[in-house]
Amino acid sequence: MSFSAFRSSRFFSPRLLLALLVLALLTACATPITARVTRFNQWPADIAGSTFSFLTPVEPGRELEQATYESHVQAQLEQRGFKSAPAGQVGRLQVEVAAESRGEQKTYLTPVYQDYHIFLPPYRDAAGRIVPGMWVPDPFGPRYVGERPVRLNVQISNLRLRILDTKGSAPGQPRPIFESRAVYEGEAIDLSVLVPYLVRAVFDELPGQNGQVRTVQFDRKTGALIRP
């Protein structure tokens, strides 16, 4: 590339920088919603088709919110052949659901890039005019020079689900047969928006391996489960 062509290059034009910024924003929007799921279970062999009911203490002022979260769990249980106990009756399975969200500061290591400039010496153009030298950005772009810690505010949202079995248990002492927690960590998203994803993450491949920890991802645009 000649000096004149290089000087007229638009590699570092404001338009290009704006385009790169837009691309970065679009990439961020395409990032999947990710949940880390931990599960423990002692799944009975005769549990198929059992009835269930909810056994969850409700905080004053959150009754409708809790009922909404339980409705997501109910839909997942019914999809798997379980039946909601008639109103006023206790199902064989007792289900506990709790969801919460908090903000937290965390430290991450981020790469550091140094901008370099190179000097283009004076030259004579085709018309015989002298074009003065100048400093321009390195055409190879910024160079990686290491990492630095950055503290960021992140949202941590949890969904906890327990299923207890009353069959074969002492009255009032149902035994736990399934315990799971789904954790989201990232940018701020309303808990009411996240809960359906966390519930689906907990129920994916139910009951799963005992002691299993896995990552479940959803397409942010379509809501579809992303399979590895």
Coordinates of N, CA, C and O in Angstrom, one line a residue, residues 7-163:
R7 N -2.8 7.0 3.7 CA -3.3 8.2 4.3 C -4.8 8.3 4.1 O -5.6 8.9 4.9
S8 N -5.3 7.8 2.9 CA -6.7 8.0 2.6 C -7.5 6.8 3.1 O -8.7 6.8 3.0
S9 N -6.8 5.9 3.8 CA -7.5 4.7 4.4 C -8.5 5.1 5.4 O -8.3 6.1 6.2
R10 N -9.7 4.5 5.4 CA -10.7 4.8 6.4 C -10.8 3.8 7.5 O -11.8 3.7 8.2
F11 N -9.7 3.1 7.8 CA -9.7 2.1 8.8 C -10.1 2.7 10.1 O -10.7 2.0 11.0
F12 N -9.7 3.9 10.4 CA -9.9 4.5 11.7 C -10.9 5.7 11.7 O -10.8 6.6 12.5
S13 N -11.8 5.6 10.7 CA -12.7 6.7 10.5 C -13.8 6.6 11.6 O -14.1 5.6 12.2
P14 N -14.5 7.8 11.9 CA -15.5 7.7 12.9 C -16.7 6.8 12.5 O -17.3 6.1 13.4
R15 N -16.9 6.7 11.2 CA -18.0 5.7 10.8 C -17.6 4.3 11.1 O -18.5 3.5 11.6
L16 N -16.4 3.9 10.9 CA -16.0 2.6 11.3 C -16.1 2.3 12.8 O -16.6 1.3 13.2
L17 N -15.6 3.3 13.5 CA -15.7 3.1 15.0 C -17.1 3.0 15.4 O -17.5 2.2 16.3
L18 N -18.0 3.8 14.8 CA -19.5 3.7 15.2 C -20.0 2.3 14.8 O -20.8 1.7 15.5
A19 N -19.6 1.8 13.6 CA -20.1 0.5 13.2 C -19.6 -0.6 14.1 O -20.3 -1.5 14.5
L20 N -18.3 -0.5 14.6 CA -17.8 -1.5 15.5 C -18.6 -1.4 16.9 O -18.8 -2.5 17.5
L21 N -18.9 -0.2 17.3 CA -19.7 -0.1 18.5 C -21.1 -0.7 18.4 O -21.5 -1.4 19.3
V22 N -21.7 -0.5 17.3 CA -23.0 -1.1 17.0 C -22.9 -2.6 17.0 O -23.8 -3.3 17.5
L23 N -21.9 -3.1 16.3 CA -21.7 -4.6 16.3 C -21.5 -5.1 17.7 O -22.0 -6.2 18.0
A24 N -20.7 -4.4 18.5 CA -20.5 -4.9 19.9 C -21.8 -4.9 20.7 O -22.1 -5.9 21.4
L25 N -22.7 -3.9 20.5 CA -24.0 -3.9 21.2 C -24.9 -5.1 20.7 O -25.6 -5.7 21.5
L26 N -24.9 -5.3 19.4 CA -25.7 -6.4 18.8 C -25.2 -7.7 19.3 O -26.0 -8.6 19.6
T27 N -23.9 -7.9 19.5 CA -23.3 -9.1 20.0 C -23.7 -9.3 21.4 O -24.1 -10.4 21.9
A28 N -23.8 -8.2 22.2 CA -24.2 -8.3 23.6 C -25.6 -8.8 23.7 O -26.0 -9.6 24.6
C29 N -26.5 -8.2 22.8 CA -27.9 -8.6 22.8 C -28.1 -10.0 22.4 O -29.1 -10.6 22.8
A30 N -27.2 -10.6 21.7 CA -27.3 -12.0 21.2 C -26.8 -13.0 22.3 O -26.9 -14.2 22.1
T31 N -26.2 -12.5 23.3 CA -25.6 -13.4 24.4 C -26.8 -14.2 25.0 O -27.8 -13.6 25.4
P32 N -26.6 -15.5 25.1 CA -27.7 -16.3 25.7 C -27.9 -16.0 27.2 O -27.0 -15.6 27.9
I33 N -29.1 -16.3 27.6 CA -29.4 -16.3 29.1 C -28.9 -17.7 29.6 O -29.3 -18.7 29.2
T34 N -28.0 -17.6 30.6 CA -27.3 -18.8 31.1 C -27.6 -19.0 32.6 O -27.6 -18.1 33.4
A35 N -27.9 -20.2 32.9 CA -28.2 -20.6 34.3 C -27.3 -21.8 34.7 O -27.1 -22.7 33.9
R36 N -26.8 -21.7 35.9 CA -26.0 -22.9 36.4 C -26.9 -23.6 37.3 O -27.4 -23.1 38.3
V37 N -27.1 -24.9 37.0 CA -28.1 -25.7 37.7 C -27.4 -26.8 38.5 O -26.6 -27.6 38.0
T38 N -27.8 -26.9 39.8 CA -27.3 -28.0 40.7 C -28.5 -28.8 41.1 O -29.5 -28.3 41.5
R39 N -28.4 -30.2 41.0 CA -29.5 -31.0 41.4 C -29.1 -32.2 42.2 O -28.0 -32.8 42.0
F40 N -29.9 -32.6 43.2 CA -29.8 -33.8 44.0 C -31.1 -34.5 44.0 O -32.2 -33.9 44.1
N41 N -31.1 -35.8 43.9 CA -32.4 -36.5 43.9 C -32.2 -38.0 44.4 O -31.2 -38.6 44.3
Q42 N -33.4 -38.4 44.9 CA -33.6 -39.9 45.2 C -35.0 -40.1 44.6 O -36.0 -40.2 45.3
W43 N -35.0 -40.3 43.3 CA -36.3 -40.3 42.6 C -36.9 -41.7 42.7 O -36.4 -42.7 42.3
P44 N -38.1 -41.8 43.3 CA -38.8 -43.1 43.4 C -39.2 -43.7 42.1 O -39.5 -43.0 41.1
A45 N -39.3 -45.0 42.0 CA -39.6 -45.7 40.7 C -41.1 -45.6 40.4 O -41.5 -45.7 39.3
D46 N -41.9 -45.4 41.5 CA -43.4 -45.4 41.2 C -44.0 -44.0 41.2 O -45.2 -43.8 41.5
I47 N -43.2 -43.0 40.9 CA -43.7 -41.6 41.1 C -44.5 -41.1 39.9 O -45.2 -40.1 40.0
A48 N -44.4 -41.8 38.8 CA -45.1 -41.3 37.6 C -46.6 -41.1 37.8 O -47.3 -41.9 38.4
G49 N -47.1 -39.9 37.3 CA -48.5 -39.6 37.4 C -49.0 -39.2 38.8 O -50.2 -39.1 39.0
S50 N -48.1 -39.0 39.8 CA -48.5 -38.6 41.1 C -49.1 -37.2 41.2 O -48.9 -36.4 40.3
T51 N -49.9 -37.0 42.2 CA -50.5 -35.7 42.4 C -49.5 -34.8 43.2 O -48.6 -35.3 43.9
F52 N -49.6 -33.5 43.0 CA -48.7 -32.6 43.7 C -49.5 -31.4 44.2 O -50.5 -31.0 43.7
S53 N -48.9 -30.7 45.3 CA -49.5 -29.5 45.7 C -48.3 -28.7 46.3 O -47.2 -29.2 46.5
F54 N -48.5 -27.4 46.5 CA -47.4 -26.5 46.9 C -47.4 -26.3 48.4 O -48.4 -26.2 49.0
L55 N -46.2 -26.3 48.9 CA -46.0 -26.0 50.3 C -44.9 -25.0 50.5 O -43.8 -25.3 50.8
T56 N -45.3 -23.7 50.3 CA -44.3 -22.6 50.2 C -44.8 -21.5 51.1 O -45.9 -20.9 50.8
P57 N -44.0 -21.1 52.2 CA -44.4 -19.9 52.9 C -44.4 -18.7 52.0 O -43.4 -18.5 51.2
V58 N -45.4 -17.9 52.1 CA -45.5 -16.7 51.2 C -45.3 -15.4 52.1 O -45.9 -15.2 53.1
E59 N -44.4 -14.6 51.7 CA -44.1 -13.3 52.3 C -45.3 -12.4 52.1 O -45.8 -12.3 51.0
P60 N -45.7 -11.7 53.1 CA -46.8 -10.7 52.9 C -46.5 -9.7 51.8 O -45.3 -9.2 51.7
G61 N -47.4 -9.5 51.0 CA -47.2 -8.6 49.8 C -46.6 -9.2 48.6 O -46.4 -8.6 47.6
R62 N -46.3 -10.5 48.7 CA -45.7 -11.2 47.5 C -46.6 -12.4 47.1 O -46.1 -13.3 46.4
E63 N -47.8 -12.4 47.5 CA -48.7 -13.6 47.2 C -48.9 -13.8 45.7 O -48.8 -14.9 45.3
L64 N -49.2 -12.7 45.0 CA -49.4 -12.8 43.6 C -48.1 -13.2 42.9 O -48.1 -14.0 41.9
E65 N -47.0 -12.6 43.3 CA -45.7 -13.0 42.7 C -45.4 -14.4 42.9 O -45.0 -15.1 42.0
Q66 N -45.6 -14.9 44.2 CA -45.3 -16.3 44.4 C -46.2 -17.3 43.6 O -45.8 -18.3 43.1
A67 N -47.5 -16.9 43.5 CA -48.4 -17.7 42.8 C -48.0 -17.8 41.3 O -48.2 -18.8 40.6
T68 N -47.4 -16.7 40.8 CA -47.0 -16.7 39.4 C -45.8 -17.7 39.2 O -45.8 -18.4 38.2
Y69 N -44.9 -17.6 40.1 CA -43.7 -18.5 40.1 C -44.2 -20.0 40.2 O -43.7 -20.9 39.4
E70 N -45.1 -20.2 41.1 CA -45.6 -21.6 41.2 C -46.4 -22.1 40.0 O -46.3 -23.3 39.6
S71 N -47.0 -21.1 39.2 CA -47.7 -21.5 38.0 C -46.7 -22.0 37.0 O -47.0 -22.9 36.2
H72 N -45.5 -21.4 36.9 CA -44.5 -21.9 36.0 C -44.0 -23.3 36.3 O -43.8 -24.2 35.5
V73 N -43.9 -23.6 37.6 CA -43.5 -24.9 38.1 C -44.6 -25.9 37.8 O -44.4 -27.0 37.4
Q74 N -45.8 -25.5 38.1 CA -47.0 -26.4 37.8 C -47.0 -26.8 36.3 O -47.3 -28.0 36.0
A75 N -46.8 -25.8 35.4 CA -46.8 -26.2 34.0 C -45.8 -27.2 33.6 O -46.0 -28.1 32.9
Q76 N -44.6 -27.1 34.2 CA -43.5 -28.0 33.9 C -43.9 -29.4 34.5 O -43.6 -30.5 33.9
L77 N -44.4 -29.5 35.7 CA -44.8 -30.8 36.3 C -45.9 -31.4 35.5 O -45.8 -32.7 35.2
E78 N -46.9 -30.7 35.0 CA -48.0 -31.2 34.3 C -47.5 -31.7 32.9 O -48.0 -32.7 32.4
Q79 N -46.5 -31.0 32.3 CA -46.0 -31.5 31.1 C -45.3 -32.9 31.2 O -45.2 -33.6 30.2
R80 N -44.9 -33.2 32.4 CA -44.2 -34.5 32.7 C -45.2 -35.5 33.3 O -44.7 -36.5 33.8
G81 N -46.5 -35.3 33.2 CA -47.5 -36.3 33.6 C -47.9 -36.2 35.0 O -48.8 -37.0 35.4
F82 N -47.4 -35.3 35.8 CA -47.9 -35.1 37.2 C -49.2 -34.4 37.2 O -49.5 -33.6 36.3
K83 N -50.0 -34.6 38.3 CA -51.3 -34.0 38.3 C -51.5 -33.1 39.5 O -51.1 -33.5 40.6
S84 N -52.0 -31.9 39.3 CA -52.3 -31.0 40.4 C -53.4 -31.5 41.3 O -54.4 -32.0 40.8
A85 N -53.1 -31.6 42.6 CA -54.1 -32.1 43.5 C -55.4 -31.2 43.5 O -55.2 -30.0 43.3
P86 N -56.6 -31.7 43.7 CA -57.8 -30.9 43.8 C -57.6 -29.9 44.9 O -56.9 -30.0 45.9
A87 N -58.3 -28.7 44.7 CA -58.3 -27.6 45.6 C -58.6 -28.1 47.0 O -59.6 -28.9 47.2
G88 N -57.8 -27.7 48.0 CA -58.0 -28.1 49.4 C -57.4 -29.4 49.8 O -57.5 -29.8 50.9
Q89 N -56.9 -30.2 48.8 CA -56.3 -31.5 49.1 C -54.8 -31.4 49.0 O -54.2 -30.6 48.2
V90 N -54.1 -32.3 49.7 CA -52.7 -32.4 49.7 C -52.3 -33.5 48.7 O -52.7 -34.6 48.8
G91 N -51.4 -33.1 47.8 CA -50.9 -34.1 46.9 C -49.9 -35.1 47.5 O -49.3 -34.8 48.6
R92 N -49.6 -36.2 46.8 CA -48.5 -37.0 47.3 C -47.2 -36.3 47.3 O -46.4 -36.4 48.3
L93 N -47.0 -35.4 46.3 CA -45.7 -34.6 46.3 C -46.0 -33.2 46.8 O -47.0 -32.6 46.5
Q94 N -45.1 -32.8 47.7 CA -45.2 -31.4 48.2 C -44.0 -30.6 47.5 O -42.9 -31.0 47.6
V95 N -44.4 -29.5 46.9 CA -43.4 -28.7 46.2 C -43.2 -27.4 46.8 O -44.1 -26.6 47.2
E96 N -41.9 -27.0 47.0 CA -41.5 -25.7 47.6 C -40.7 -25.0 46.5 O -39.8 -25.5 45.8
V97 N -41.1 -23.7 46.3 CA -40.5 -22.8 45.3 C -40.1 -21.5 46.0 O -40.9 -20.9 46.7
A98 N -38.9 -21.1 45.7 CA -38.4 -19.8 46.2 C -37.5 -19.1 45.2 O -36.6 -19.8 44.6
A99 N -37.7 -17.8 45.0 CA -36.9 -17.1 44.0 C -36.5 -15.8 44.7 O -37.2 -15.1 45.4
E100 N -35.2 -15.4 44.4 CA -34.7 -14.1 44.9 C -33.7 -13.5 44.0 O -33.1 -14.3 43.2
S101 N -33.4 -12.2 44.1 CA -32.4 -11.6 43.3 C -31.7 -10.6 44.2 O -32.3 -9.9 45.0
R102 N -30.4 -10.4 43.9 CA -29.6 -9.4 44.6 C -28.5 -8.8 43.7 O -28.1 -9.5 42.7
G103 N -28.0 -7.7 44.0 CA -26.9 -7.1 43.3 C -25.6 -7.4 44.1 O -25.6 -7.4 45.3
E104 N -24.5 -7.5 43.3 CA -23.2 -7.8 44.0 C -22.1 -7.2 43.1 O -22.2 -7.2 41.9
Q105 N -21.0 -6.8 43.8 CA -19.9 -6.3 43.0 C -18.9 -7.5 42.9 O -18.6 -8.2 43.9
K106 N -18.4 -7.7 41.7 CA -17.4 -8.8 41.5 C -16.2 -8.3 40.7 O -16.4 -7.3 39.9
T107 N -15.1 -8.9 40.9 CA -13.9 -8.5 40.2 C -13.6 -9.5 39.1 O -13.6 -10.7 39.3
Y108 N -13.4 -9.0 37.9 CA -13.0 -9.8 36.7 C -11.7 -9.3 36.1 O -11.4 -8.1 36.3
L109 N -11.0 -10.2 35.5 CA -9.8 -9.8 34.8 C -10.2 -9.5 33.3 O -10.8 -10.3 32.7
T110 N -9.8 -8.3 32.8 CA -10.1 -8.0 31.4 C -8.8 -7.7 30.7 O -7.8 -7.2 31.3
P111 N -8.7 -8.0 29.4 CA -7.5 -7.8 28.6 C -7.3 -6.3 28.4 O -8.2 -5.5 28.4
V112 N -6.0 -5.9 28.4 CA -5.6 -4.5 28.2 C -4.9 -4.4 26.8 O -4.0 -5.2 26.6
Y113 N -5.3 -3.5 26.0 CA -4.7 -3.2 24.7 C -4.1 -1.8 24.6 O -4.8 -0.9 25.1
Q114 N -2.9 -1.7 24.1 CA -2.3 -0.4 24.0 C -2.4 0.1 22.6 O -2.0 -0.6 21.6
D115 N -2.8 1.3 22.4 CA -2.8 1.9 21.1 C -1.4 2.4 20.7 O -0.8 3.1 21.5
Y116 N -1.0 2.1 19.5 CA 0.3 2.6 19.1 C 0.2 3.4 17.8 O -0.8 3.2 17.1
H117 N 1.1 4.4 17.6 CA 1.1 5.2 16.4 C 2.5 5.0 15.7 O 3.5 4.8 16.4
I118 N 2.4 5.2 14.4 CA 3.6 5.1 13.7 C 3.8 6.4 12.9 O 2.8 7.1 12.6
F119 N 5.0 6.8 12.6 CA 5.3 8.1 11.9 C 5.5 7.8 10.4 O 6.3 7.0 10.0
L120 N 4.7 8.5 9.6 CA 4.8 8.5 8.1 C 5.7 9.7 7.7 O 5.3 10.8 8.0
P121 N 6.8 9.4 7.1 CA 7.7 10.5 6.8 C 7.1 11.3 5.6 O 6.2 10.9 4.9
P122 N 7.6 12.5 5.4 CA 7.2 13.4 4.3 C 7.5 12.6 3.0 O 8.4 11.8 2.9
Y123 N 6.6 12.9 2.0 CA 6.9 12.3 0.7 C 6.3 13.3 -0.4 O 5.6 14.2 -0.1
R124 N 6.8 13.1 -1.6 CA 6.3 13.9 -2.7 C 5.2 13.2 -3.5 O 5.4 12.0 -3.9
D125 N 4.1 13.9 -3.7 CA 3.0 13.2 -4.4 C 3.2 13.3 -5.9 O 4.2 13.8 -6.4
A126 N 2.3 12.8 -6.7 CA 2.4 12.7 -8.2 C 2.5 14.1 -8.8 O 3.1 14.3 -9.9
A127 N 2.0 15.1 -8.1 CA 2.0 16.5 -8.7 C 3.3 17.2 -8.3 O 3.4 18.4 -8.6
G128 N 4.1 16.5 -7.5 CA 5.4 17.2 -7.1 C 5.3 17.9 -5.8 O 6.3 18.5 -5.4
R129 N 4.1 17.9 -5.2 CA 4.0 18.6 -3.9 C 4.5 17.8 -2.8 O 4.4 16.6 -2.8
I130 N 5.0 18.5 -1.8 CA 5.6 17.8 -0.6 C 4.5 17.7 0.5 O 3.8 18.6 0.9
V131 N 4.2 16.4 0.8 CA 3.2 16.1 1.8 C 3.9 15.9 3.1 O 4.8 15.1 3.2
P132 N 3.6 16.7 4.2 CA 4.4 16.6 5.4 C 4.1 15.3 6.1 O 3.1 14.6 5.9
G133 N 5.1 14.9 6.9 CA 5.0 13.7 7.7 C 3.9 13.8 8.8 O 3.6 14.9 9.2
M134 N 3.5 12.7 9.3 CA 2.4 12.7 10.4 C 2.4 11.4 11.1 O 2.9 10.4 10.7
W135 N 1.9 11.5 12.4 CA 1.7 10.3 13.2 C 0.3 9.7 12.9 O -0.7 10.5 12.9
V136 N 0.2 8.4 12.7 CA -1.1 7.8 12.4 C -1.2 6.5 13.2 O -0.2 6.0 13.7
P137 N -2.4 6.1 13.5 CA -2.6 4.8 14.3 C -1.9 3.7 13.5 O -1.9 3.6 12.3
D138 N -1.4 2.8 14.3 CA -0.8 1.5 13.7 C -1.9 0.8 12.9 O -2.9 0.5 13.5
P139 N -1.6 0.5 11.7 CA -2.6 -0.2 10.9 C -2.9 -1.6 11.4 O -4.0 -2.2 11.0
F140 N -2.1 -2.2 12.2 CA -2.3 -3.5 12.8 C -3.2 -3.5 14.1 O -3.5 -4.5 14.7
G141 N -3.6 -2.2 14.5 CA -4.5 -2.1 15.6 C -3.8 -2.1 16.9 O -2.6 -2.3 17.0
P142 N -4.6 -2.0 18.0 CA -4.0 -2.0 19.4 C -3.3 -3.4 19.7 O -3.7 -4.4 19.1
R143 N -2.4 -3.4 20.6 CA -1.6 -4.6 20.9 C -1.9 -5.0 22.4 O -2.0 -4.2 23.3
Y144 N -2.1 -6.3 22.5 CA -2.4 -6.9 23.9 C -1.1 -6.7 24.8 O 0.0 -7.1 24.4
V145 N -1.3 -6.1 26.0 CA -0.2 -5.9 26.9 C -0.4 -6.5 28.2 O 0.5 -6.4 29.1
G146 N -1.5 -7.2 28.5 CA -1.7 -7.8 29.8 C -3.2 -7.8 30.2 O -4.1 -7.6 29.4
E147 N -3.4 -7.9 31.5 CA -4.8 -7.9 32.0 C -4.9 -7.0 33.3 O -3.8 -6.7 33.9
R148 N -6.0 -6.5 33.5 CA -6.2 -5.7 34.7 C -7.6 -6.0 35.4 O -8.5 -6.4 34.7
P149 N -7.6 -5.9 36.7 CA -8.9 -6.3 37.4 C -9.9 -5.1 37.2 O -9.6 -3.9 37.3
V150 N -11.2 -5.5 37.0 CA -12.2 -4.5 36.9 C -13.4 -5.0 37.8 O -13.8 -6.2 37.8
R151 N -13.9 -4.1 38.6 CA -15.0 -4.4 39.5 C -16.3 -4.0 38.8 O -16.5 -2.8 38.3
L152 N -17.2 -4.9 38.7 CA -18.5 -4.7 38.0 C -19.7 -5.0 38.9 O -19.6 -5.9 39.7
N153 N -20.8 -4.3 38.7 CA -22.0 -4.6 39.4 C -22.7 -5.7 38.6 O -23.0 -5.5 37.4
V154 N -23.0 -6.8 39.2 CA -23.7 -7.9 38.5 C -25.0 -8.3 39.3 O -25.1 -8.0 40.5
Q155 N -25.9 -8.9 38.7 CA -27.1 -9.4 39.3 C -27.0 -10.9 39.5 O -26.6 -11.6 38.6
I156 N -27.3 -11.3 40.7 CA -27.4 -12.8 40.9 C -28.8 -13.2 41.3 O -29.3 -12.7 42.3
S157 N -29.4 -14.0 40.5 CA -30.8 -14.4 40.8 C -30.8 -16.0 41.0 O -30.1 -16.7 40.3
N158 N -31.5 -16.4 42.0 CA -31.6 -17.8 42.4 C -33.1 -18.3 42.3 O -34.0 -17.6 42.7
L159 N -33.2 -19.5 41.9 CA -34.5 -20.2 42.0 C -34.2 -21.5 42.7 O -33.3 -22.3 42.3
R160 N -34.9 -21.7 43.8 CA -34.7 -23.0 44.6 C -36.0 -23.8 44.5 O -37.1 -23.2 44.8
L161 N -35.8 -25.1 44.2 CA -37.0 -25.9 44.1 C -36.8 -27.2 44.9 O -35.7 -27.9 44.8
R162 N -37.7 -27.6 45.7 CA -37.7 -28.9 46.5 C -39.0 -29.6 46.2 O -40.1 -29.1 46.2
I163 N -38.8 -30.9 46.0 CA -40.0 -31.8 45.9 C -39.9 -32.9 47.0 O -38.9 -33.5 47.1

